[in-house]
Amino acid sequence: MKLYYNIGEVAGILGESTSLVRFWTDKFQAFVKPERNAKGNRRYSPQDLRNLKTIHYLVKDRKMTLEGAAAMMKGNREGQDNRAEVVERLKSLKAVLLDISNSISDESR
């Protein structure tokens, strides 16, 4: 795991634009606190990335408002609600299983 991610890497991981990552960073300052390098570029920690993944899940998948997502995250400071992480792992598992299924189908032809 990396110590820091630049905004382009974070945007790529989330599948969103850098401007949206910047917007969420500004809106969720209590949860996402990137450091800045000498040039002033944002550097996101693994915890910032986890929080951005949670924001992405709440806003994009659960269709929550920004205020609703912030309230949900505030109420879950201890990290008991890890649905975003579980959904991400399930998507990864699904991709692996589909690859296996496709390779079996290709071999049987």
mmCIF file with all atom_site columns, C-alpha atoms in Angstrom:
data_model
loop_
_atom_site.group_PDB
_atom_site.id
_atom_site.type_symbol
_atom_site.label_atom_id
_atom_site.label_alt_id
_atom_site.label_comp_id
_atom_site.label_asym_id
_atom_site.label_entity_id
_atom_site.label_seq_id
_atom_site.pdbx_PDB_ins_code
_atom_site.Cartn_x
_atom_site.Cartn_y
_atom_site.Cartn_z
_atom_site.occupancy
_atom_site.B_iso_or_equiv
_atom_site.pdbx_formal_charge
_atom_site.auth_seq_id
_atom_site.auth_comp_id
_atom_site.auth_asym_id
_atom_site.auth_atom_id
_atom_site.pdbx_PDB_model_num
ATOM 1   C CA . MET A 1 1   ? 0.000   0.000   0.000   1.00 0.00 ? 1   MET A CA 1
ATOM 2   C CA . LYS A 1 2   ? 1.253   3.456   -0.870  1.00 0.00 ? 2   LYS A CA 1
ATOM 3   C CA . LEU A 1 3   ? 1.809   6.177   1.703   1.00 0.00 ? 3   LEU A CA 1
ATOM 4   C CA . TYR A 1 4   ? 0.187   8.841   -0.486  1.00 0.00 ? 4   TYR A CA 1
ATOM 5   C CA . TYR A 1 5   ? -1.839  9.014   -3.687  1.00 0.00 ? 5   TYR A CA 1
ATOM 6   C CA . ASN A 1 6   ? -2.005  12.000  -6.011  1.00 0.00 ? 6   ASN A CA 1
ATOM 7   C CA . ILE A 1 7   ? -5.367  13.327  -7.117  1.00 0.00 ? 7   ILE A CA 1
ATOM 8   C CA . GLY A 1 8   ? -5.122  11.628  -10.531 1.00 0.00 ? 8   GLY A CA 1
ATOM 9   C CA . GLU A 1 9   ? -4.566  8.238   -8.910  1.00 0.00 ? 9   GLU A CA 1
ATOM 10  C CA . VAL A 1 10  ? -7.496  8.774   -6.543  1.00 0.00 ? 10  VAL A CA 1
ATOM 11  C CA . ALA A 1 11  ? -9.746  9.839   -9.416  1.00 0.00 ? 11  ALA A CA 1
ATOM 12  C CA . GLY A 1 12  ? -8.704  6.753   -11.392 1.00 0.00 ? 12  GLY A CA 1
ATOM 13  C CA . ILE A 1 13  ? -9.394  4.420   -8.476  1.00 0.00 ? 13  ILE A CA 1
ATOM 14  C CA . LEU A 1 14  ? -12.838 5.962   -7.969  1.00 0.00 ? 14  LEU A CA 1
ATOM 15  C CA . GLY A 1 15  ? -13.585 6.156   -11.692 1.00 0.00 ? 15  GLY A CA 1
ATOM 16  C CA . GLU A 1 16  ? -14.400 9.851   -11.371 1.00 0.00 ? 16  GLU A CA 1
ATOM 17  C CA . SER A 1 17  ? -12.894 13.142  -12.528 1.00 0.00 ? 17  SER A CA 1
ATOM 18  C CA . THR A 1 18  ? -10.227 15.002  -10.608 1.00 0.00 ? 18  THR A CA 1
ATOM 19  C CA . SER A 1 19  ? -12.569 17.983  -10.300 1.00 0.00 ? 19  SER A CA 1
ATOM 20  C CA . LEU A 1 20  ? -15.126 15.800  -8.479  1.00 0.00 ? 20  LEU A CA 1
ATOM 21  C CA . VAL A 1 21  ? -12.424 14.509  -6.130  1.00 0.00 ? 21  VAL A CA 1
ATOM 22  C CA . ARG A 1 22  ? -11.393 18.129  -5.455  1.00 0.00 ? 22  ARG A CA 1
ATOM 23  C CA . PHE A 1 23  ? -15.050 19.063  -4.844  1.00 0.00 ? 23  PHE A CA 1
ATOM 24  C CA . TRP A 1 24  ? -15.596 16.190  -2.406  1.00 0.00 ? 24  TRP A CA 1
ATOM 25  C CA . THR A 1 25  ? -12.316 17.047  -0.662  1.00 0.00 ? 25  THR A CA 1
ATOM 26  C CA . ASP A 1 26  ? -13.610 20.563  -0.071  1.00 0.00 ? 26  ASP A CA 1
ATOM 27  C CA . LYS A 1 27  ? -17.113 19.427  0.963   1.00 0.00 ? 27  LYS A CA 1
ATOM 28  C CA . PHE A 1 28  ? -15.958 16.659  3.324   1.00 0.00 ? 28  PHE A CA 1
ATOM 29  C CA . GLN A 1 29  ? -13.065 18.421  5.065   1.00 0.00 ? 29  GLN A CA 1
ATOM 30  C CA . ALA A 1 30  ? -13.843 16.650  8.341   1.00 0.00 ? 30  ALA A CA 1
ATOM 31  C CA . PHE A 1 31  ? -13.124 13.285  6.698   1.00 0.00 ? 31  PHE A CA 1
ATOM 32  C CA . VAL A 1 32  ? -10.684 13.978  3.857   1.00 0.00 ? 32  VAL A CA 1
ATOM 33  C CA . LYS A 1 33  ? -7.594  15.957  4.809   1.00 0.00 ? 33  LYS A CA 1
ATOM 34  C CA . PRO A 1 34  ? -4.951  15.656  2.109   1.00 0.00 ? 34  PRO A CA 1
ATOM 35  C CA . GLU A 1 35  ? -1.490  16.974  2.747   1.00 0.00 ? 35  GLU A CA 1
ATOM 36  C CA . ARG A 1 36  ? 0.107   19.316  0.243   1.00 0.00 ? 36  ARG A CA 1
ATOM 37  C CA . ASN A 1 37  ? 3.544   18.901  -1.250  1.00 0.00 ? 37  ASN A CA 1
ATOM 38  C CA . ALA A 1 38  ? 5.958   21.773  -1.957  1.00 0.00 ? 38  ALA A CA 1
ATOM 39  C CA . LYS A 1 39  ? 4.137   22.534  -5.215  1.00 0.00 ? 39  LYS A CA 1
ATOM 40  C CA . GLY A 1 40  ? 0.774   22.668  -3.428  1.00 0.00 ? 40  GLY A CA 1
ATOM 41  C CA . ASN A 1 41  ? -0.533  19.429  -4.946  1.00 0.00 ? 41  ASN A CA 1
ATOM 42  C CA . ARG A 1 42  ? -2.880  17.352  -2.817  1.00 0.00 ? 42  ARG A CA 1
ATOM 43  C CA . ARG A 1 43  ? -1.509  14.063  -1.465  1.00 0.00 ? 43  ARG A CA 1
ATOM 44  C CA . TYR A 1 44  ? -4.130  11.654  -0.159  1.00 0.00 ? 44  TYR A CA 1
ATOM 45  C CA . SER A 1 45  ? -3.381  9.134   2.580   1.00 0.00 ? 45  SER A CA 1
ATOM 46  C CA . PRO A 1 46  ? -4.820  5.599   2.534   1.00 0.00 ? 46  PRO A CA 1
ATOM 47  C CA . GLN A 1 47  ? -7.387  6.769   5.141   1.00 0.00 ? 47  GLN A CA 1
ATOM 48  C CA . ASP A 1 48  ? -8.381  9.680   2.884   1.00 0.00 ? 48  ASP A CA 1
ATOM 49  C CA . LEU A 1 49  ? -8.813  7.189   0.031   1.00 0.00 ? 49  LEU A CA 1
ATOM 50  C CA . ARG A 1 50  ? -10.997 4.922   2.200   1.00 0.00 ? 50  ARG A CA 1
ATOM 51  C CA . ASN A 1 51  ? -13.141 7.912   3.166   1.00 0.00 ? 51  ASN A CA 1
ATOM 52  C CA . LEU A 1 52  ? -13.454 9.004   -0.459  1.00 0.00 ? 52  LEU A CA 1
ATOM 53  C CA . LYS A 1 53  ? -14.512 5.467   -1.409  1.00 0.00 ? 53  LYS A CA 1
ATOM 54  C CA . THR A 1 54  ? -17.181 5.644   1.298   1.00 0.00 ? 54  THR A CA 1
ATOM 55  C CA . ILE A 1 55  ? -18.331 9.048   0.015   1.00 0.00 ? 55  ILE A CA 1
ATOM 56  C CA . HIS A 1 56  ? -18.441 7.634   -3.516  1.00 0.00 ? 56  HIS A CA 1
ATOM 57  C CA . TYR A 1 57  ? -20.520 4.672   -2.340  1.00 0.00 ? 57  TYR A CA 1
ATOM 58  C CA . LEU A 1 58  ? -22.956 6.836   -0.379  1.00 0.00 ? 58  LEU A CA 1
ATOM 59  C CA . VAL A 1 59  ? -23.401 9.506   -3.062  1.00 0.00 ? 59  VAL A CA 1
ATOM 60  C CA . LYS A 1 60  ? -23.183 7.482   -6.266  1.00 0.00 ? 60  LYS A CA 1
ATOM 61  C CA . ASP A 1 61  ? -24.444 4.011   -5.281  1.00 0.00 ? 61  ASP A CA 1
ATOM 62  C CA . ARG A 1 62  ? -26.873 4.825   -2.470  1.00 0.00 ? 62  ARG A CA 1
ATOM 63  C CA . LYS A 1 63  ? -27.924 8.129   -4.125  1.00 0.00 ? 63  LYS A CA 1
ATOM 64  C CA . MET A 1 64  ? -27.564 10.105  -0.897  1.00 0.00 ? 64  MET A CA 1
ATOM 65  C CA . THR A 1 65  ? -27.245 13.880  -0.820  1.00 0.00 ? 65  THR A CA 1
ATOM 66  C CA . LEU A 1 66  ? -23.923 15.367  0.221   1.00 0.00 ? 66  LEU A CA 1
ATOM 67  C CA . GLU A 1 67  ? -25.488 16.409  3.517   1.00 0.00 ? 67  GLU A CA 1
ATOM 68  C CA . GLY A 1 68  ? -26.908 12.935  4.066   1.00 0.00 ? 68  GLY A CA 1
ATOM 69  C CA . ALA A 1 69  ? -23.567 11.316  3.300   1.00 0.00 ? 69  ALA A CA 1
ATOM 70  C CA . ALA A 1 70  ? -21.780 13.681  5.698   1.00 0.00 ? 70  ALA A CA 1
ATOM 71  C CA . ALA A 1 71  ? -24.322 12.912  8.427   1.00 0.00 ? 71  ALA A CA 1
ATOM 72  C CA . MET A 1 72  ? -23.940 9.174   7.839   1.00 0.00 ? 72  MET A CA 1
ATOM 73  C CA . MET A 1 73  ? -20.166 9.414   8.030   1.00 0.00 ? 73  MET A CA 1
ATOM 74  C CA . LYS A 1 74  ? -20.310 11.619  11.125  1.00 0.00 ? 74  LYS A CA 1
ATOM 75  C CA . GLY A 1 75  ? -22.532 9.082   12.850  1.00 0.00 ? 75  GLY A CA 1
ATOM 76  C CA . ASN A 1 76  ? -20.087 6.351   11.900  1.00 0.00 ? 76  ASN A CA 1
ATOM 77  C CA . ARG A 1 77  ? -16.830 7.826   13.188  1.00 0.00 ? 77  ARG A CA 1
ATOM 78  C CA . GLU A 1 78  ? -15.766 4.469   14.619  1.00 0.00 ? 78  GLU A CA 1
ATOM 79  C CA . GLY A 1 79  ? -15.907 2.869   11.173  1.00 0.00 ? 79  GLY A CA 1
ATOM 80  C CA . GLN A 1 80  ? -18.516 0.245   12.055  1.00 0.00 ? 80  GLN A CA 1
ATOM 81  C CA . ASP A 1 81  ? -20.317 0.713   8.747   1.00 0.00 ? 81  ASP A CA 1
ATOM 82  C CA . ASN A 1 82  ? -17.941 -0.740  6.162   1.00 0.00 ? 82  ASN A CA 1
ATOM 83  C CA . ARG A 1 83  ? -20.454 -1.427  3.406   1.00 0.00 ? 83  ARG A CA 1
ATOM 84  C CA . ALA A 1 84  ? -18.470 0.556   0.845   1.00 0.00 ? 84  ALA A CA 1
ATOM 85  C CA . GLU A 1 85  ? -15.458 -1.686  1.418   1.00 0.00 ? 85  GLU A CA 1
ATOM 86  C CA . VAL A 1 86  ? -17.595 -4.823  1.278   1.00 0.00 ? 86  VAL A CA 1
ATOM 87  C CA . VAL A 1 87  ? -19.226 -3.714  -1.985  1.00 0.00 ? 87  VAL A CA 1
ATOM 88  C CA . GLU A 1 88  ? -15.792 -3.024  -3.485  1.00 0.00 ? 88  GLU A CA 1
ATOM 89  C CA . ARG A 1 89  ? -14.519 -6.468  -2.478  1.00 0.00 ? 89  ARG A CA 1
ATOM 90  C CA . LEU A 1 90  ? -17.624 -8.136  -3.879  1.00 0.00 ? 90  LEU A CA 1
ATOM 91  C CA . LYS A 1 91  ? -17.167 -6.321  -7.202  1.00 0.00 ? 91  LYS A CA 1
ATOM 92  C CA . SER A 1 92  ? -13.553 -7.522  -7.340  1.00 0.00 ? 92  SER A CA 1
ATOM 93  C CA . LEU A 1 93  ? -14.629 -11.064 -6.540  1.00 0.00 ? 93  LEU A CA 1
ATOM 94  C CA . LYS A 1 94  ? -17.311 -10.917 -9.227  1.00 0.00 ? 94  LYS A CA 1
ATOM 95  C CA . ALA A 1 95  ? -14.730 -9.821  -11.801 1.00 0.00 ? 95  ALA A CA 1
ATOM 96  C CA . VAL A 1 96  ? -12.453 -12.736 -10.866 1.00 0.00 ? 96  VAL A CA 1
ATOM 97  C CA . LEU A 1 97  ? -15.315 -15.220 -11.059 1.00 0.00 ? 97  LEU A CA 1
ATOM 98  C CA . LEU A 1 98  ? -16.405 -13.880 -14.453 1.00 0.00 ? 98  LEU A CA 1
ATOM 99  C CA . ASP A 1 99  ? -12.840 -14.241 -15.732 1.00 0.00 ? 99  ASP A CA 1
ATOM 100 C CA . ILE A 1 100 ? -12.754 -17.850 -14.537 1.00 0.00 ? 100 ILE A CA 1
ATOM 101 C CA . SER A 1 101 ? -16.138 -18.561 -16.082 1.00 0.00 ? 101 SER A CA 1
ATOM 102 C CA . ASN A 1 102 ? -15.071 -17.020 -19.388 1.00 0.00 ? 102 ASN A CA 1
ATOM 103 C CA . SER A 1 103 ? -11.830 -18.995 -19.475 1.00 0.00 ? 103 SER A CA 1
ATOM 104 C CA . ILE A 1 104 ? -13.725 -22.239 -18.801 1.00 0.00 ? 104 ILE A CA 1
ATOM 105 C CA . SER A 1 105 ? -16.191 -21.413 -21.581 1.00 0.00 ? 105 SER A CA 1
ATOM 106 C CA . ASP A 1 106 ? -13.311 -20.675 -23.984 1.00 0.00 ? 106 ASP A CA 1
ATOM 107 C CA . GLU A 1 107 ? -11.594 -23.992 -23.163 1.00 0.00 ? 107 GLU A CA 1
ATOM 108 C CA . SER A 1 108 ? -14.744 -26.037 -23.749 1.00 0.00 ? 108 SER A CA 1
ATOM 109 C CA . ARG A 1 109 ? -15.143 -24.726 -27.316 1.00 0.00 ? 109 ARG A CA 1
#
